[in-house]
Coordinates of C-alpha atoms (C1' of nucleotides) in Angstrom, one line a residue:
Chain A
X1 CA 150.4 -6.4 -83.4
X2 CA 154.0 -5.9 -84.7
X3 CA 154.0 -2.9 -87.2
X4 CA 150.8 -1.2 -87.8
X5 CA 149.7 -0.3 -91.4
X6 CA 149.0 3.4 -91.3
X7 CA 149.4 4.4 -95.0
X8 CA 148.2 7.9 -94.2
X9 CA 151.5 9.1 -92.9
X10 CA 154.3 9.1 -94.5
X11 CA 157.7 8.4 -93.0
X12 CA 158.5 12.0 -92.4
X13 CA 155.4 12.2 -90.5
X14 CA 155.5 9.6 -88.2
X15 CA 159.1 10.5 -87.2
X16 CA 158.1 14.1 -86.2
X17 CA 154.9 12.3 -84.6
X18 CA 157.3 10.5 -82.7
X19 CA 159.9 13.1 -81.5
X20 CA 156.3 15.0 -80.4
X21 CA 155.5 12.2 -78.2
X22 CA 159.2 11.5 -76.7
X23 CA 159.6 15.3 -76.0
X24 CA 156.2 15.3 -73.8
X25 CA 156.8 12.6 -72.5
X26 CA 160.4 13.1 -71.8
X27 CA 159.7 16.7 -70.4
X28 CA 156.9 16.1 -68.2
X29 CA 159.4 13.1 -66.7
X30 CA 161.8 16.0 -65.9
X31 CA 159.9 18.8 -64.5
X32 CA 158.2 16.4 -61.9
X33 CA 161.8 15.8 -61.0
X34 CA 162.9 19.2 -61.0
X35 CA 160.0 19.9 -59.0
X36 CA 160.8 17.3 -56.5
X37 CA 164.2 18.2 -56.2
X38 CA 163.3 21.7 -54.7
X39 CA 162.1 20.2 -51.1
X40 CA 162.8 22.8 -49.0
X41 CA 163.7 25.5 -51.3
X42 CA 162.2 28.8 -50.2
X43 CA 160.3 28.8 -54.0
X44 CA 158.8 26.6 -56.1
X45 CA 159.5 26.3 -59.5
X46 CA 156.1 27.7 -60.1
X47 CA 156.7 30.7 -57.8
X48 CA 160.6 30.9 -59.5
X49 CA 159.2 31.4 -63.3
X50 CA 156.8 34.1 -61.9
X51 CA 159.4 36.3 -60.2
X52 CA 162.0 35.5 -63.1
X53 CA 158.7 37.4 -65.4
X54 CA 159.2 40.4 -63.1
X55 CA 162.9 40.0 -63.0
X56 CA 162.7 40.1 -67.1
X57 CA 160.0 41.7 -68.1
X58 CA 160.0 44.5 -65.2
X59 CA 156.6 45.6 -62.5
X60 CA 153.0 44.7 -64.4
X61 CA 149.9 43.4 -63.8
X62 CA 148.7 40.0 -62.6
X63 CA 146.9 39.9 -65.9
X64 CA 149.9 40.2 -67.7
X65 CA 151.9 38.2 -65.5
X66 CA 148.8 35.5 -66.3
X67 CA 149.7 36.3 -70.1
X68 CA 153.2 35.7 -70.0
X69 CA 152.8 32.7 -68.4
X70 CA 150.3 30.9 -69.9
X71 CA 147.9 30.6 -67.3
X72 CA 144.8 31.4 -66.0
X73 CA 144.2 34.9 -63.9
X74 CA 143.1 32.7 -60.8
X75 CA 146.2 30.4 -61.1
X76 CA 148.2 33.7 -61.2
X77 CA 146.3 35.4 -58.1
X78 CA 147.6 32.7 -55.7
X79 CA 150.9 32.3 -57.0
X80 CA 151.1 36.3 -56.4
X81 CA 149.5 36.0 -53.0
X82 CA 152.2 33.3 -52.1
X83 CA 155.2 35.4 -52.7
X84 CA 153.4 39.0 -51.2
X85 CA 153.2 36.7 -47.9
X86 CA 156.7 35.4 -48.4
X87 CA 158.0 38.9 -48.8
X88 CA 159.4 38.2 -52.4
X89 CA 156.9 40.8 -54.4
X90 CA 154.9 44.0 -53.9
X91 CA 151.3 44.2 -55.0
X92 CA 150.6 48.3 -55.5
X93 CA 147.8 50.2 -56.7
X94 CA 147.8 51.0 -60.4
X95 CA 148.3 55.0 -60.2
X96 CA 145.5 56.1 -62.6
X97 CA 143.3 52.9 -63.1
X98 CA 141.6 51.6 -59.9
X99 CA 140.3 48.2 -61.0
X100 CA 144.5 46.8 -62.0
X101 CA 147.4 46.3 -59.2
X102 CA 151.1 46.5 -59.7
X103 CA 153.1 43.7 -59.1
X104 CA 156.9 43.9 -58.7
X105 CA 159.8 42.2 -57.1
X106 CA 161.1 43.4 -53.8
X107 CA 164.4 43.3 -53.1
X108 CA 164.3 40.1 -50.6
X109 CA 162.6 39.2 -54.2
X110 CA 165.3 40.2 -56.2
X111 CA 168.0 38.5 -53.7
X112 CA 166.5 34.8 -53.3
X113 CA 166.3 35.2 -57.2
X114 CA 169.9 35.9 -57.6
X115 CA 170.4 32.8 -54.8
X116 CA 168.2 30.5 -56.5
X117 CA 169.9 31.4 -60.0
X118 CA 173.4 31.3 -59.0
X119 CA 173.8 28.5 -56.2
X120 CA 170.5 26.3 -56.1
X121 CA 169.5 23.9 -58.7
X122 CA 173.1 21.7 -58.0
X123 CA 171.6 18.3 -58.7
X124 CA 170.7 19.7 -62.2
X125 CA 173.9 21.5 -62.4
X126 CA 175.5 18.5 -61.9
X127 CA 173.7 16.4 -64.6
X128 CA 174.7 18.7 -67.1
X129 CA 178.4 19.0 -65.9
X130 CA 178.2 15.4 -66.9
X131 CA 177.1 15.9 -70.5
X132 CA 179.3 16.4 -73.5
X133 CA 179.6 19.7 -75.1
X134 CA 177.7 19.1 -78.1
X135 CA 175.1 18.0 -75.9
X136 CA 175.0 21.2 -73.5
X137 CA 175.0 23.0 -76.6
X138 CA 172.3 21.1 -78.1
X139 CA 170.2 21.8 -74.6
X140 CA 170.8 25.6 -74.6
X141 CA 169.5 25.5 -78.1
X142 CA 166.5 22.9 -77.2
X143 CA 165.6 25.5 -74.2
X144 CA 165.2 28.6 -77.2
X145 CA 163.1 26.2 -78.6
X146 CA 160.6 25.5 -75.9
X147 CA 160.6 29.4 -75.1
X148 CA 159.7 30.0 -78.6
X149 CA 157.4 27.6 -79.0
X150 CA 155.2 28.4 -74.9
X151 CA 155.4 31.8 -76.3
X152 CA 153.8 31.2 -80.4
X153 CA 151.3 29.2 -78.2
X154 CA 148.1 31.8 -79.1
Chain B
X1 CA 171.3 46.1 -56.5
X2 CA 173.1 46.5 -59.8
X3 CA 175.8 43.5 -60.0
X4 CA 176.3 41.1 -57.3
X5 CA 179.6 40.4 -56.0
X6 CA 180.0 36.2 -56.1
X7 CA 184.0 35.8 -55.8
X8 CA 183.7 32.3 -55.1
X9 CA 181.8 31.4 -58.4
X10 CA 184.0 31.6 -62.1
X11 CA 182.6 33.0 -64.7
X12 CA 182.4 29.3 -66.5
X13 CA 180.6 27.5 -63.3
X14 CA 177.5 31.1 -63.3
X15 CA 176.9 29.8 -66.6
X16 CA 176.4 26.7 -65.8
X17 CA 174.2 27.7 -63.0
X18 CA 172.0 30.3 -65.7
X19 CA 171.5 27.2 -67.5
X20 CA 170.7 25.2 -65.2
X21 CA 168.0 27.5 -64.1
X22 CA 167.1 28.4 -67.8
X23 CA 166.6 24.8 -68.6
X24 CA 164.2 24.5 -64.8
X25 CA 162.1 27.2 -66.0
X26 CA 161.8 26.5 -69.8
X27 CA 160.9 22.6 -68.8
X28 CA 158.9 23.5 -66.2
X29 CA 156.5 25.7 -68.1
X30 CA 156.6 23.8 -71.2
X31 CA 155.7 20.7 -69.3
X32 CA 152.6 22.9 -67.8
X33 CA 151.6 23.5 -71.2
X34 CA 151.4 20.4 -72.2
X35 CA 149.3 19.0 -69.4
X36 CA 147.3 21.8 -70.7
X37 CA 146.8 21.1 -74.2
X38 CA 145.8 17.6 -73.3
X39 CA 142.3 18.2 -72.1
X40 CA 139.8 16.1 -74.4
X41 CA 142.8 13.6 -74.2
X42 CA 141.7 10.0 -73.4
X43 CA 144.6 9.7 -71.2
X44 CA 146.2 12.2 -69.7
X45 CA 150.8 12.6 -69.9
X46 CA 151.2 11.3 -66.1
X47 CA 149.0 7.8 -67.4
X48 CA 150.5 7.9 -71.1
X49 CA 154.1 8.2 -69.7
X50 CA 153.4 5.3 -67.1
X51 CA 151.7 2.9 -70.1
X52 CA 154.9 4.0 -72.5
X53 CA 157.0 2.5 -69.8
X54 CA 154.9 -0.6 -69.6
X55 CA 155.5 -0.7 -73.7
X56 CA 159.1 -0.2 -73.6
X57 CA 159.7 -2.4 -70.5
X58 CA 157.1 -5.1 -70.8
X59 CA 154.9 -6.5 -68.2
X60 CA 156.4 -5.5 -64.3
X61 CA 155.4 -4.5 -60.7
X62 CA 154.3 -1.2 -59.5
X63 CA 157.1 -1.0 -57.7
X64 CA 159.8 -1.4 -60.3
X65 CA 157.0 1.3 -62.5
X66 CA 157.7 3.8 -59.8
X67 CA 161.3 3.0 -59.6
X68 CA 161.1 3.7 -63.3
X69 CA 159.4 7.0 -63.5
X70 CA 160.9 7.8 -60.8
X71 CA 157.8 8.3 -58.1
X72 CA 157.1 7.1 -54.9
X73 CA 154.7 3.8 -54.6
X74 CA 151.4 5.5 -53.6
X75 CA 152.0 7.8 -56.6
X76 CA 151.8 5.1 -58.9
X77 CA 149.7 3.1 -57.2
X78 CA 146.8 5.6 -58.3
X79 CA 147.9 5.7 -61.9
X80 CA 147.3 1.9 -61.8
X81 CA 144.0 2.3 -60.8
X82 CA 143.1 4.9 -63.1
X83 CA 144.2 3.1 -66.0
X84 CA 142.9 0.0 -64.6
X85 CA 139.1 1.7 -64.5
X86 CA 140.2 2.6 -67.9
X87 CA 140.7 -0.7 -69.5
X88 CA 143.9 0.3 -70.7
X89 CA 146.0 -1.5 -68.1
X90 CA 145.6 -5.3 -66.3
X91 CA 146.8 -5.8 -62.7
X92 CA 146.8 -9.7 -62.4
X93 CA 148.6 -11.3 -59.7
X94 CA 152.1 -13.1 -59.2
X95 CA 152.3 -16.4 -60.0
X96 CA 155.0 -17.4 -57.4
X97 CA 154.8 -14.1 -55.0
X98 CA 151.8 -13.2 -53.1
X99 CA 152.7 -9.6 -52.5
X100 CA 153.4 -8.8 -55.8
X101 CA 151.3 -7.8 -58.9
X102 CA 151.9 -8.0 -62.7
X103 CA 150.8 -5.1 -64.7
X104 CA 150.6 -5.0 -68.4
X105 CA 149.2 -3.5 -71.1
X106 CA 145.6 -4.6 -72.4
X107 CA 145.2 -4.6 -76.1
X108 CA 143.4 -1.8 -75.6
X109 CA 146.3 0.3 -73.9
X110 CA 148.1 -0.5 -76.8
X111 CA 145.4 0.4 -79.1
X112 CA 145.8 4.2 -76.6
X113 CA 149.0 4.3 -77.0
X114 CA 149.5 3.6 -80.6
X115 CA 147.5 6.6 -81.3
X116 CA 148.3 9.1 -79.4
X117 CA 152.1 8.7 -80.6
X118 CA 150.4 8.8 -84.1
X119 CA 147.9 11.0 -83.8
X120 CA 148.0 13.4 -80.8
X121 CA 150.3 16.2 -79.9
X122 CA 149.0 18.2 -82.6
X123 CA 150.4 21.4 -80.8
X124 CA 153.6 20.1 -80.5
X125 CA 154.2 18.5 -83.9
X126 CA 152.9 22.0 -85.6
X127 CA 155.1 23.6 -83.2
X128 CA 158.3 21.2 -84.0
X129 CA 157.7 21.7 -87.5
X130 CA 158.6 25.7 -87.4
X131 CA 162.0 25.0 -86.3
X132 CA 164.7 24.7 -88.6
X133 CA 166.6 21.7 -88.7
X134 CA 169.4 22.0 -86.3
X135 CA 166.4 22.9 -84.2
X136 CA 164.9 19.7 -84.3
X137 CA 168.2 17.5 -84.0
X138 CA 169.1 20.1 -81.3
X139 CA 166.0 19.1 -79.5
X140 CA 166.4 15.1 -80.2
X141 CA 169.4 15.2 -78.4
X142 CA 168.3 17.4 -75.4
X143 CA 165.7 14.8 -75.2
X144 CA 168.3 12.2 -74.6
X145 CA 170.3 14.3 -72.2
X146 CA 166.8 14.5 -70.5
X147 CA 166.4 11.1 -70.2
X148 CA 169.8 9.9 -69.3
X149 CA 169.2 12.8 -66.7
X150 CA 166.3 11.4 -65.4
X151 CA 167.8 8.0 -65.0
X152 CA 170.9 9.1 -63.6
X153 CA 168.9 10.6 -60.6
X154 CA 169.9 7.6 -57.7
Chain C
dT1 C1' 161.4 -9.2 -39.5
dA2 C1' 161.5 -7.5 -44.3
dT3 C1' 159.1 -6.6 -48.5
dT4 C1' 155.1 -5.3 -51.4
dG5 C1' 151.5 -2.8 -52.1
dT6 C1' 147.5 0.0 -50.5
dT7 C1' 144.9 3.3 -47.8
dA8 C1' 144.5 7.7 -45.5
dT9 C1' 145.7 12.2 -45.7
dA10 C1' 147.5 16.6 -47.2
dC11 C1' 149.8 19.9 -50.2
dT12 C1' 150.8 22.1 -54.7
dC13 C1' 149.3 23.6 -59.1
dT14 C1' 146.0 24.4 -62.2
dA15 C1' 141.3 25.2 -64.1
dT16 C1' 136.3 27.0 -64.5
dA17 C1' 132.4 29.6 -62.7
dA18 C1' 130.7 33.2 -60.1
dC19 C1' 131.5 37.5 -57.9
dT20 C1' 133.2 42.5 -56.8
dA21 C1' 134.9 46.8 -58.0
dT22 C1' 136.1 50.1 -61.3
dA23 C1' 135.9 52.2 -66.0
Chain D
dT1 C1' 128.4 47.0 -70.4
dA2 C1' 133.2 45.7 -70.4
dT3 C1' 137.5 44.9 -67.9
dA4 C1' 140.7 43.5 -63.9
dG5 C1' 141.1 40.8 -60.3
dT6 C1' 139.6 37.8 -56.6
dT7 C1' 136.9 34.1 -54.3
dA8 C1' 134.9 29.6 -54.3
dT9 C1' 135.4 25.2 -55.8
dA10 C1' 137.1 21.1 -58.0
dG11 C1' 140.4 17.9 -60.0
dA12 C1' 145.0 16.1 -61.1
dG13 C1' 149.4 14.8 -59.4
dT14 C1' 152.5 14.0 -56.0
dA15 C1' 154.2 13.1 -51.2
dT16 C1' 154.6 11.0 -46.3
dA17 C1' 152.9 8.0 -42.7
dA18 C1' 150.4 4.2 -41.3
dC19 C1' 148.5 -0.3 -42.4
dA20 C1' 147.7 -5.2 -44.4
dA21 C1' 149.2 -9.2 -46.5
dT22 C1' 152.8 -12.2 -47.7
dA23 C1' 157.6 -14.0 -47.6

DNA sequence: TATTGTTATACTCTATAACTATA
DNA sequence: TATAGTTATAGAGTATAACAATA
């Protein structure tokens, strides 16, 4: 009890050992609320990242929808079969190799996107209207970060 | 198609909305990766966050843990019991209050929880170790706006 | 009657393993 | 035989509704 005696790391060490553990922590306490939050949304958050893949990165494969996400092919098979009920995305042949599909956004896809990006999300919106500026700055920085870091995750 | 017409938003509040649905996204799929990085993990984030509470806060209820983290009773109810089977958490009852229960970390709980602050994470830390330094205090202070986010959610 | 917590149940998200179809 | 995708299945995490025990 009180401080523990770990020799092995230094100072420098345990502090980045620490800021690993507050930003897990932290950020799995805030996607279970953004997830939450979206009771009665048309899309999940889950469903959102996929389409915003297609939206970015234009029509591909589940595969490399699976890739870009970082999940498994299954995990990206019912995502995709969600939104082809919904209406949001089209799942086409591939034109030359029989065994891939196509997936792309329609445009009820591309129109709940637009929705979800521009006038959803208010309860976040609001907690960050409430932030100072070097704080919404250091957030749109922190968000670079976590994008570089999902995507150096091979 | 092309560019929408959205008259009623300014150009100041659509950036606050991109963010807002930026910083959904990023979390979201960050948080998904860690979750997934954890297997092997004695504990997984959902029980670590939950015994991180009982270290910050001290001994409590399940309900004031699930006002904490922010989940309904049942929710944490089950984490209890998980961690309970695990050793790493006692459930003893109230000394004046029938209804309620005390829950607290066992010495082994803290043992847990020592070490995977220390110790674990080894994606993350690696990964926080590639940014540069405005990076990281970037990131400390998103974690903070996080947070305060988080507990601002009444 | 109100409060605390649990049980029953269901849904979402994700994974692994096994399978089908095509190359 | 290798690749792309799906199906079958399971487990974690969360919620709501209904219940039991105590105040």
């Amino acid at each position: 009890m009180g401080v523990p005696c770990r020799p092995i790391l230094s100072y420098v060490e345990q502090l980045g050992d620490q800021l690993a553990s507050d930003l897990a922590v932290s950020v799995v306490r805030l996607a279970r609320h953004l997830r939450g939050r979206r009771q009665g949304a048309p899309v999940s958050l889950t469903q959102l990242s996929a389409m915003s893949i297609l939206r970015s990165e234009g029509p591909m494969s589940p595969g490399q929808m699976a890739a870009q996400e970082r999940v498994q092919p299954p995990s990206m098979t019912r995502v995709i079969a969600s939104l082809v009920d919904l209406g949001y995305i089209n799942r086409d042949p591939h034109p030359t190799d029989g065994r891939q599909v196509v997936v792309s956004l329609s445009p009820a896809g591309e129109a709940i996107l637009e929705d979800e990006t521009h006038a959803r999300e208010a309860w976040l919106r609001n907690q960050l209207s409430q932030l100072d500026e070097a704080s919404v700055a250091a957030v749109r920085t922190a968000i670079d970060a976590f994008d570089k870091m999902v995507a150096n995750s091979d």
